[in-house]
């Protein structure tokens, strides 16, 4: 709402009485914070799910590495046995 001042200029009531707007407009940061608060539970669930998957994958990598080590040992043994067989 605006009113005419004495000089013929139009002033808003907020300017005339030195008050802020009655309805505060949210800033971009306020909007971002609101969205983050709303999404926080879903984000935490996703992070927990990812963490569990990561743990499982680490265990699988350990298992695979131990399998590789065992296979390498078996290959060495087989190669050594074959070397002895080839001696005239």
The first five atom37 places (N, CA, C, CB, O) and aatype in JSON, in Angstrom:
{
  "aatype": [20, 20, 20, 20, 20, 20, 20, 20, 20, 20, 20, 20, 20, 20, 20, 20, 20, 20, 20, 20, 20, 20, 20, 20, 20, 20, 20, 20, 20, 20, 20, 20, 20, 20, 20, 20, 20, 20, 20, 20, 20, 20, 20, 20, 20, 20, 20, 20, 20, 20, 20, 20, 20, 20, 20, 20, 20, 20, 20, 20, 20, 20, 20, 20, 20, 20, 20, 20, 20, 20, 20, 20, 20, 20, 20, 20, 20, 20, 20, 20, 20, 20, 20, 20, 20, 20, 20, 20],
  "atom_mask": [
    [1, 1, 1, 1, 1],
    [1, 1, 1, 1, 1],
    [1, 1, 1, 1, 1],
    [1, 1, 1, 1, 1],
    [1, 1, 1, 1, 1],
    [1, 1, 1, 1, 1],
    [1, 1, 1, 1, 1],
    [1, 1, 1, 1, 1],
    [1, 1, 1, 1, 1],
    [1, 1, 1, 1, 1],
    [1, 1, 1, 1, 1],
    [1, 1, 1, 1, 1],
    [1, 1, 1, 1, 1],
    [1, 1, 1, 1, 1],
    [1, 1, 1, 1, 1],
    [1, 1, 1, 1, 1],
    [1, 1, 1, 1, 1],
    [1, 1, 1, 1, 1],
    [1, 1, 1, 1, 1],
    [1, 1, 1, 1, 1],
    [1, 1, 1, 1, 1],
    [1, 1, 1, 1, 1],
    [1, 1, 1, 1, 1],
    [1, 1, 1, 1, 1],
    [1, 1, 1, 1, 1],
    [1, 1, 1, 1, 1],
    [1, 1, 1, 1, 1],
    [1, 1, 1, 1, 1],
    [1, 1, 1, 1, 1],
    [1, 1, 1, 1, 1],
    [1, 1, 1, 1, 1],
    [1, 1, 1, 1, 1],
    [1, 1, 1, 1, 1],
    [1, 1, 1, 1, 1],
    [1, 1, 1, 1, 1],
    [1, 1, 1, 1, 1],
    [1, 1, 1, 1, 1],
    [1, 1, 1, 1, 1],
    [1, 1, 1, 1, 1],
    [1, 1, 1, 1, 1],
    [1, 1, 1, 1, 1],
    [1, 1, 1, 1, 1],
    [1, 1, 1, 1, 1],
    [1, 1, 1, 1, 1],
    [1, 1, 1, 1, 1],
    [1, 1, 1, 1, 1],
    [1, 1, 1, 1, 1],
    [1, 1, 1, 1, 1],
    [1, 1, 1, 1, 1],
    [1, 1, 1, 1, 1],
    [1, 1, 1, 1, 1],
    [1, 1, 1, 1, 1],
    [1, 1, 1, 1, 1],
    [1, 1, 1, 1, 1],
    [1, 1, 1, 1, 1],
    [1, 1, 1, 1, 1],
    [1, 1, 1, 1, 1],
    [1, 1, 1, 1, 1],
    [1, 1, 1, 1, 1],
    [1, 1, 1, 1, 1],
    [1, 1, 1, 1, 1],
    [1, 1, 1, 1, 1],
    [1, 1, 1, 1, 1],
    [1, 1, 1, 1, 1],
    [1, 1, 1, 1, 1],
    [1, 1, 1, 1, 1],
    [1, 1, 1, 1, 1],
    [1, 1, 1, 1, 1],
    [1, 1, 1, 1, 1],
    [1, 1, 1, 1, 1],
    [1, 1, 1, 1, 1],
    [1, 1, 1, 1, 1],
    [1, 1, 1, 1, 1],
    [1, 1, 1, 1, 1],
    [1, 1, 1, 1, 1],
    [1, 1, 1, 1, 1],
    [1, 1, 1, 1, 1],
    [1, 1, 1, 1, 1],
    [1, 1, 1, 1, 1],
    [1, 1, 1, 1, 1],
    [1, 1, 1, 1, 1],
    [1, 1, 1, 1, 1],
    [1, 1, 1, 1, 1],
    [1, 1, 1, 1, 1],
    [1, 1, 1, 1, 1],
    [1, 1, 1, 1, 1],
    [1, 1, 1, 1, 1],
    [1, 1, 1, 1, 1]
  ],
  "atom_positions": [
    [[0.85, -1.18, 0.0], [0.0, 0.0, 0.0], [0.89, 1.23, 0.0], [-0.96, 0.0, 1.22], [1.9, 1.28, 0.7]],
    [[0.52, 2.19, -0.75], [1.35, 3.4, -0.8], [0.5, 4.64, -0.57], [2.08, 3.49, -2.15], [-0.71, 4.65, -0.83]],
    [[1.16, 5.66, -0.1], [0.48, 6.94, 0.17], [1.28, 8.05, -0.47], [0.32, 7.19, 1.71], [2.47, 7.91, -0.75]],
    [[0.6, 9.17, -0.7], [1.3, 10.33, -1.27], [1.97, 11.11, -0.15], [0.3, 11.26, -2.07], [1.36, 11.39, 0.88]],
    [[3.23, 11.45, -0.37], [3.9, 12.3, 0.62], [3.64, 13.75, 0.24], [5.44, 12.01, 0.7], [3.04, 14.03, -0.8]],
    [[4.07, 14.66, 1.06], [3.81, 16.08, 0.83], [4.38, 16.59, -0.47], [4.36, 16.88, 1.95], [3.82, 17.51, -1.06]],
    [[5.49, 16.01, -0.95], [6.13, 16.53, -2.16], [5.56, 15.9, -3.43], [7.63, 16.27, -2.1], [6.06, 16.17, -4.52]],
    [[4.53, 15.08, -3.3], [3.96, 14.46, -4.48], [4.6, 13.12, -4.82], [4.08, 15.39, -5.64], [4.22, 12.49, -5.81]],
    [[5.57, 12.69, -4.03], [6.2, 11.39, -4.27], [5.38, 10.29, -3.6], [7.67, 11.38, -3.75], [4.76, 10.52, -2.56]],
    [[5.39, 9.14, -4.19], [4.68, 8.01, -3.59], [5.66, 7.24, -2.7], [4.07, 7.08, -4.69], [6.75, 6.88, -3.13]],
    [[5.24, 6.99, -1.45], [6.07, 6.23, -0.51], [5.29, 5.0, -0.05], [6.5, 7.11, 0.72], [4.06, 5.04, 0.07]],
    [[6.0, 3.94, 0.21], [5.32, 2.79, 0.79], [5.13, 3.06, 2.28], [6.12, 1.48, 0.56], [5.87, 3.85, 2.88]],
    [[4.14, 2.41, 2.86], [3.89, 2.6, 4.29], [5.09, 2.15, 5.11], [2.63, 1.83, 4.73], [5.4, 2.75, 6.14]],
    [[5.75, 1.09, 4.66], [6.92, 0.6, 5.39], [8.01, 1.66, 5.42], [7.45, -0.7, 4.75], [8.65, 1.87, 6.44]],
    [[8.21, 2.34, 4.27], [9.22, 3.4, 4.23], [8.8, 4.58, 5.1], [9.46, 3.87, 2.78], [9.61, 5.16, 5.82]],
    [[7.52, 4.92, 5.02], [7.03, 6.1, 5.74], [7.16, 5.94, 7.26], [5.57, 6.37, 5.38], [7.55, 6.87, 7.96]],
    [[6.82, 4.73, 7.75], [6.85, 4.52, 9.19], [8.1, 3.79, 9.66], [5.63, 3.74, 9.62], [8.26, 3.53, 10.85]],
    [[8.98, 3.46, 8.76], [10.24, 2.82, 9.12], [10.09, 1.41, 9.66], [10.95, 3.65, 10.13], [10.8, 1.02, 10.58]],
    [[9.18, 0.64, 9.11], [8.99, -0.75, 9.56], [9.24, -1.68, 8.38], [7.55, -0.97, 10.14], [9.1, -1.31, 7.21]],
    [[9.61, -2.9, 8.73], [9.81, -3.91, 7.7], [8.46, -4.43, 7.23], [10.7, -5.07, 8.23], [7.43, -4.17, 7.85]],
    [[8.47, -5.12, 6.17], [7.26, -5.73, 5.63], [6.67, -6.67, 6.68], [7.55, -6.48, 4.31], [7.41, -7.36, 7.39]],
    [[5.35, -6.71, 6.78], [4.69, -7.56, 7.77], [4.93, -9.03, 7.47], [3.19, -7.27, 7.81], [5.0, -9.85, 8.38]],
    [[5.05, -9.37, 6.2], [5.29, -10.76, 5.81], [6.75, -10.88, 5.4], [4.32, -11.22, 4.66], [7.13, -10.4, 4.33]],
    [[7.57, -11.52, 6.23], [8.98, -11.65, 5.85], [9.12, -12.67, 4.72], [9.84, -12.06, 7.06], [8.59, -13.78, 4.79]],
    [[9.84, -12.28, 3.7], [10.08, -13.2, 2.6], [11.29, -14.05, 2.94], [10.28, -12.44, 1.26], [12.32, -13.52, 3.36]],
    [[11.17, -15.37, 2.76], [12.32, -16.22, 3.08], [13.47, -15.96, 2.11], [11.92, -17.71, 3.06], [13.26, -15.79, 0.91]],
    [[14.65, -15.95, 2.64], [15.82, -15.79, 1.79], [16.16, -17.14, 1.17], [17.03, -15.22, 2.59], [15.59, -18.16, 1.54]],
    [[17.08, -17.12, 0.25], [17.5, -18.36, -0.38], [18.09, -19.32, 0.65], [18.52, -18.08, -1.5], [17.83, -20.52, 0.61]],
    [[18.89, -18.78, 1.58], [19.48, -19.63, 2.62], [18.4, -20.26, 3.49], [20.44, -18.82, 3.47], [18.52, -21.42, 3.88]],
    [[17.35, -19.49, 3.81], [16.24, -20.05, 4.59], [15.59, -21.2, 3.84], [15.2, -18.96, 4.91], [15.29, -22.24, 4.42]],
    [[15.38, -21.0, 2.55], [14.78, -22.06, 1.73], [15.65, -23.31, 1.72], [14.55, -21.55, 0.29], [15.16, -24.42, 1.84]],
    [[16.95, -23.1, 1.56], [17.88, -24.24, 1.53], [17.84, -24.98, 2.86], [19.33, -23.75, 1.23], [17.79, -26.21, 2.87]],
    [[17.86, -24.26, 3.97], [17.8, -24.89, 5.29], [16.51, -25.69, 5.46], [17.91, -23.83, 6.4], [16.52, -26.79, 6.0]],
    [[15.4, -25.13, 5.0], [14.11, -25.82, 5.1], [14.14, -27.12, 4.31], [12.97, -24.92, 4.61], [13.7, -28.16, 4.8]],
    [[14.66, -27.05, 3.11], [14.73, -28.25, 2.27], [15.63, -29.28, 2.91], [15.24, -27.9, 0.85], [15.3, -30.47, 2.93]],
    [[16.77, -28.85, 3.45], [17.69, -29.79, 4.1], [17.03, -30.46, 5.3], [18.96, -29.08, 4.54], [17.19, -31.67, 5.5]],
    [[16.29, -29.68, 6.09], [15.61, -30.26, 7.26], [14.6, -31.3, 6.83], [14.92, -29.17, 8.09], [14.47, -32.35, 7.45]],
    [[13.88, -31.01, 5.75], [12.88, -31.95, 5.26], [13.53, -33.21, 4.72], [12.02, -31.3, 4.19], [13.0, -34.31, 4.88]],
    [[14.67, -33.05, 4.07], [15.31, -34.2, 3.43], [16.24, -34.96, 4.35], [16.07, -33.74, 2.22], [16.7, -36.04, 4.0]],
    [[16.53, -34.43, 5.52], [17.53, -35.03, 6.41], [17.25, -36.51, 6.73], [17.6, -34.25, 7.7], [18.18, -37.31, 6.62]],
    [[16.04, -36.91, 7.1], [15.81, -38.33, 7.41], [16.1, -39.24, 6.22], [14.38, -38.53, 7.87], [16.7, -40.31, 6.38]],
    [[15.68, -38.83, 5.04], [15.92, -39.65, 3.85], [17.42, -39.73, 3.55], [15.18, -39.07, 2.63], [17.92, -40.79, 3.16]],
    [[18.12, -38.63, 3.74], [19.56, -38.62, 3.49], [20.26, -39.56, 4.47], [20.14, -37.18, 3.6], [21.15, -40.31, 4.09]],
    [[19.85, -39.5, 5.75], [20.46, -40.39, 6.75], [20.21, -41.84, 6.41], [19.93, -40.07, 8.16], [21.1, -42.68, 6.54]],
    [[18.99, -42.16, 5.97], [18.68, -43.55, 5.58], [19.57, -43.98, 4.42], [17.19, -43.69, 5.19], [20.12, -45.08, 4.43]],
    [[19.7, -43.1, 3.42], [20.56, -43.44, 2.27], [22.0, -43.64, 2.7], [20.48, -42.33, 1.21], [22.67, -44.57, 2.23]],
    [[22.49, -42.78, 3.6], [23.87, -42.91, 4.06], [24.07, -44.22, 4.82], [24.26, -41.72, 4.95], [25.1, -44.88, 4.66]],
    [[23.09, -44.6, 5.65], [23.21, -45.87, 6.38], [23.22, -47.04, 5.4], [22.04, -46.04, 7.38], [24.0, -47.98, 5.55]],
    [[22.36, -46.97, 4.39], [22.3, -48.04, 3.39], [23.63, -48.14, 2.65], [21.15, -47.78, 2.39], [24.15, -49.24, 2.45]],
    [[24.17, -47.0, 2.26], [25.46, -46.99, 1.55], [26.56, -47.53, 2.45], [25.81, -45.56, 1.08], [27.43, -48.26, 2.0]],
    [[26.51, -47.16, 3.73], [27.52, -47.62, 4.68], [27.47, -49.15, 4.81], [27.32, -46.96, 6.06], [28.51, -49.81, 4.83]],
    [[26.25, -49.7, 4.9], [26.12, -51.16, 4.99], [26.66, -51.83, 3.73], [24.65, -51.57, 5.22], [27.36, -52.83, 3.8]],
    [[26.32, -51.26, 2.57], [26.81, -51.83, 1.31], [28.33, -51.77, 1.25], [26.2, -51.08, 0.11], [28.98, -52.71, 0.78]],
    [[28.89, -50.66, 1.73], [30.34, -50.5, 1.72], [31.0, -51.56, 2.6], [30.73, -49.08, 2.2], [32.02, -52.14, 2.22]],
    [[30.41, -51.82, 3.78], [30.95, -52.84, 4.67], [30.95, -54.21, 4.0], [30.14, -52.89, 5.98], [31.93, -54.95, 4.06]],
    [[29.81, -54.53, 3.35], [29.7, -55.82, 2.66], [30.75, -55.93, 1.55], [28.29, -56.0, 2.08], [31.38, -56.97, 1.39]],
    [[30.92, -54.85, 0.79], [31.89, -54.87, -0.3], [33.31, -55.04, 0.22], [31.78, -53.6, -1.13], [34.11, -55.76, -0.37]],
    [[33.64, -54.36, 1.33], [34.97, -54.51, 1.91], [35.22, -55.95, 2.32], [35.15, -53.57, 3.12], [36.3, -56.48, 2.11]],
    [[34.19, -56.6, 2.92], [34.33, -57.99, 3.32], [34.52, -58.88, 2.1], [33.1, -58.45, 4.13], [35.33, -59.81, 2.11]],
    [[33.78, -58.6, 1.04], [33.92, -59.39, -0.19], [35.32, -59.22, -0.78], [32.86, -58.98, -1.22], [35.9, -60.19, -1.27]],
    [[35.86, -58.02, -0.73], [37.21, -57.77, -1.24], [38.22, -58.57, -0.42], [37.55, -56.26, -1.21], [39.14, -59.18, -0.98]],
    [[38.05, -58.58, 0.91], [38.95, -59.37, 1.77], [38.89, -60.84, 1.4], [38.59, -59.18, 3.25], [39.91, -61.51, 1.27]],
    [[37.66, -61.35, 1.23], [37.49, -62.75, 0.87], [38.14, -63.06, -0.47], [36.0, -63.12, 0.83], [38.82, -64.08, -0.62]],
    [[37.93, -62.19, -1.44], [38.53, -62.41, -2.75], [40.06, -62.37, -2.68], [38.03, -61.37, -3.75], [40.74, -63.16, -3.34]],
    [[40.59, -61.45, -1.89], [42.04, -61.36, -1.76], [42.61, -62.63, -1.12], [42.43, -60.13, -0.92], [43.66, -63.12, -1.54]],
    [[41.91, -63.15, -0.11], [42.4, -64.39, 0.51], [42.3, -65.55, -0.48], [41.6, -64.71, 1.8], [43.17, -66.42, -0.5]],
    [[41.24, -65.57, -1.31], [41.13, -66.61, -2.33], [42.27, -66.5, -3.34], [39.78, -66.51, -3.06], [42.84, -67.52, -3.75]],
    [[42.6, -65.29, -3.73], [43.71, -65.08, -4.67], [45.01, -65.57, -4.06], [43.82, -63.59, -5.07], [45.81, -66.24, -4.72]],
    [[45.23, -65.24, -2.79], [46.45, -65.68, -2.11], [46.53, -67.2, -2.07], [46.52, -65.11, -0.69], [47.59, -67.77, -2.32]],
    [[45.42, -67.86, -1.75], [45.41, -69.32, -1.71], [45.69, -69.92, -3.09], [44.05, -69.84, -1.19], [46.46, -70.87, -3.21]],
    [[45.08, -69.34, -4.11], [45.31, -69.85, -5.47], [46.77, -69.66, -5.9], [44.38, -69.14, -6.46], [47.34, -70.52, -6.57]],
    [[47.37, -68.53, -5.51], [48.77, -68.3, -5.85], [49.67, -69.33, -5.16], [49.19, -66.88, -5.45], [50.62, -69.84, -5.76]],
    [[49.36, -69.63, -3.92], [50.13, -70.65, -3.2], [50.0, -72.0, -3.89], [49.66, -70.76, -1.73], [50.98, -72.71, -4.07]],
    [[48.77, -72.36, -4.27], [48.55, -73.63, -4.95], [49.29, -73.67, -6.28], [47.05, -73.87, -5.17], [49.84, -74.71, -6.66]],
    [[49.3, -72.56, -7.01], [50.02, -72.51, -8.28], [51.51, -72.72, -8.06], [49.77, -71.17, -9.0], [52.15, -73.46, -8.81]],
    [[52.06, -72.08, -7.04], [53.48, -72.25, -6.75], [53.8, -73.7, -6.44], [53.9, -71.35, -5.57], [54.79, -74.25, -6.92]],
    [[52.94, -74.33, -5.62], [53.15, -75.73, -5.28], [53.09, -76.61, -6.53], [52.12, -76.2, -4.26], [53.93, -77.49, -6.71]],
    [[52.11, -76.36, -7.38], [51.98, -77.15, -8.6], [53.18, -76.95, -9.52], [50.68, -76.79, -9.33], [53.68, -77.9, -10.12]],
    [[53.63, -75.7, -9.63], [54.79, -75.44, -10.48], [56.03, -76.13, -9.93], [55.04, -73.93, -10.6], [56.83, -76.69, -10.68]],
    [[56.19, -76.1, -8.63], [57.34, -76.77, -8.01], [57.27, -78.27, -8.23], [57.39, -76.46, -6.52], [58.29, -78.9, -8.52]],
    [[56.08, -78.85, -8.09], [55.92, -80.29, -8.31], [56.24, -80.63, -9.76], [54.49, -80.75, -7.95], [56.91, -81.63, -10.03]],
    [[55.78, -79.82, -10.69], [56.03, -80.08, -12.1], [57.51, -79.94, -12.42], [55.2, -79.13, -12.98], [58.02, -80.67, -13.27]],
    [[58.19, -79.02, -11.78], [59.62, -78.85, -12.01], [60.38, -80.1, -11.59], [60.15, -77.63, -11.26], [61.31, -80.53, -12.27]],
    [[59.99, -80.68, -10.5], [60.67, -81.89, -10.02], [60.39, -83.06, -10.94], [60.23, -82.23, -8.6], [61.25, -83.92, -11.12]],
    [[59.2, -83.1, -11.52], [58.85, -84.19, -12.42], [59.67, -84.12, -13.71], [57.36, -84.16, -12.74], [59.94, -85.15, -14.32]],
    [[60.07, -82.93, -14.12], [60.77, -82.77, -15.39], [62.27, -83.0, -15.27], [60.51, -81.4, -15.94], [62.97, -82.99, -16.28]],
    [[62.77, -83.2, -14.07], [64.21, -83.43, -13.91], [64.53, -84.83, -14.45], [64.66, -83.29, -12.4], [63.88, -85.8, -14.06]],
    [[65.52, -84.95, -15.33], [65.83, -86.27, -15.93], [66.48, -87.22, -14.93], [66.75, -86.1, -17.14], [66.8, -88.36, -15.28]]
  ]
}
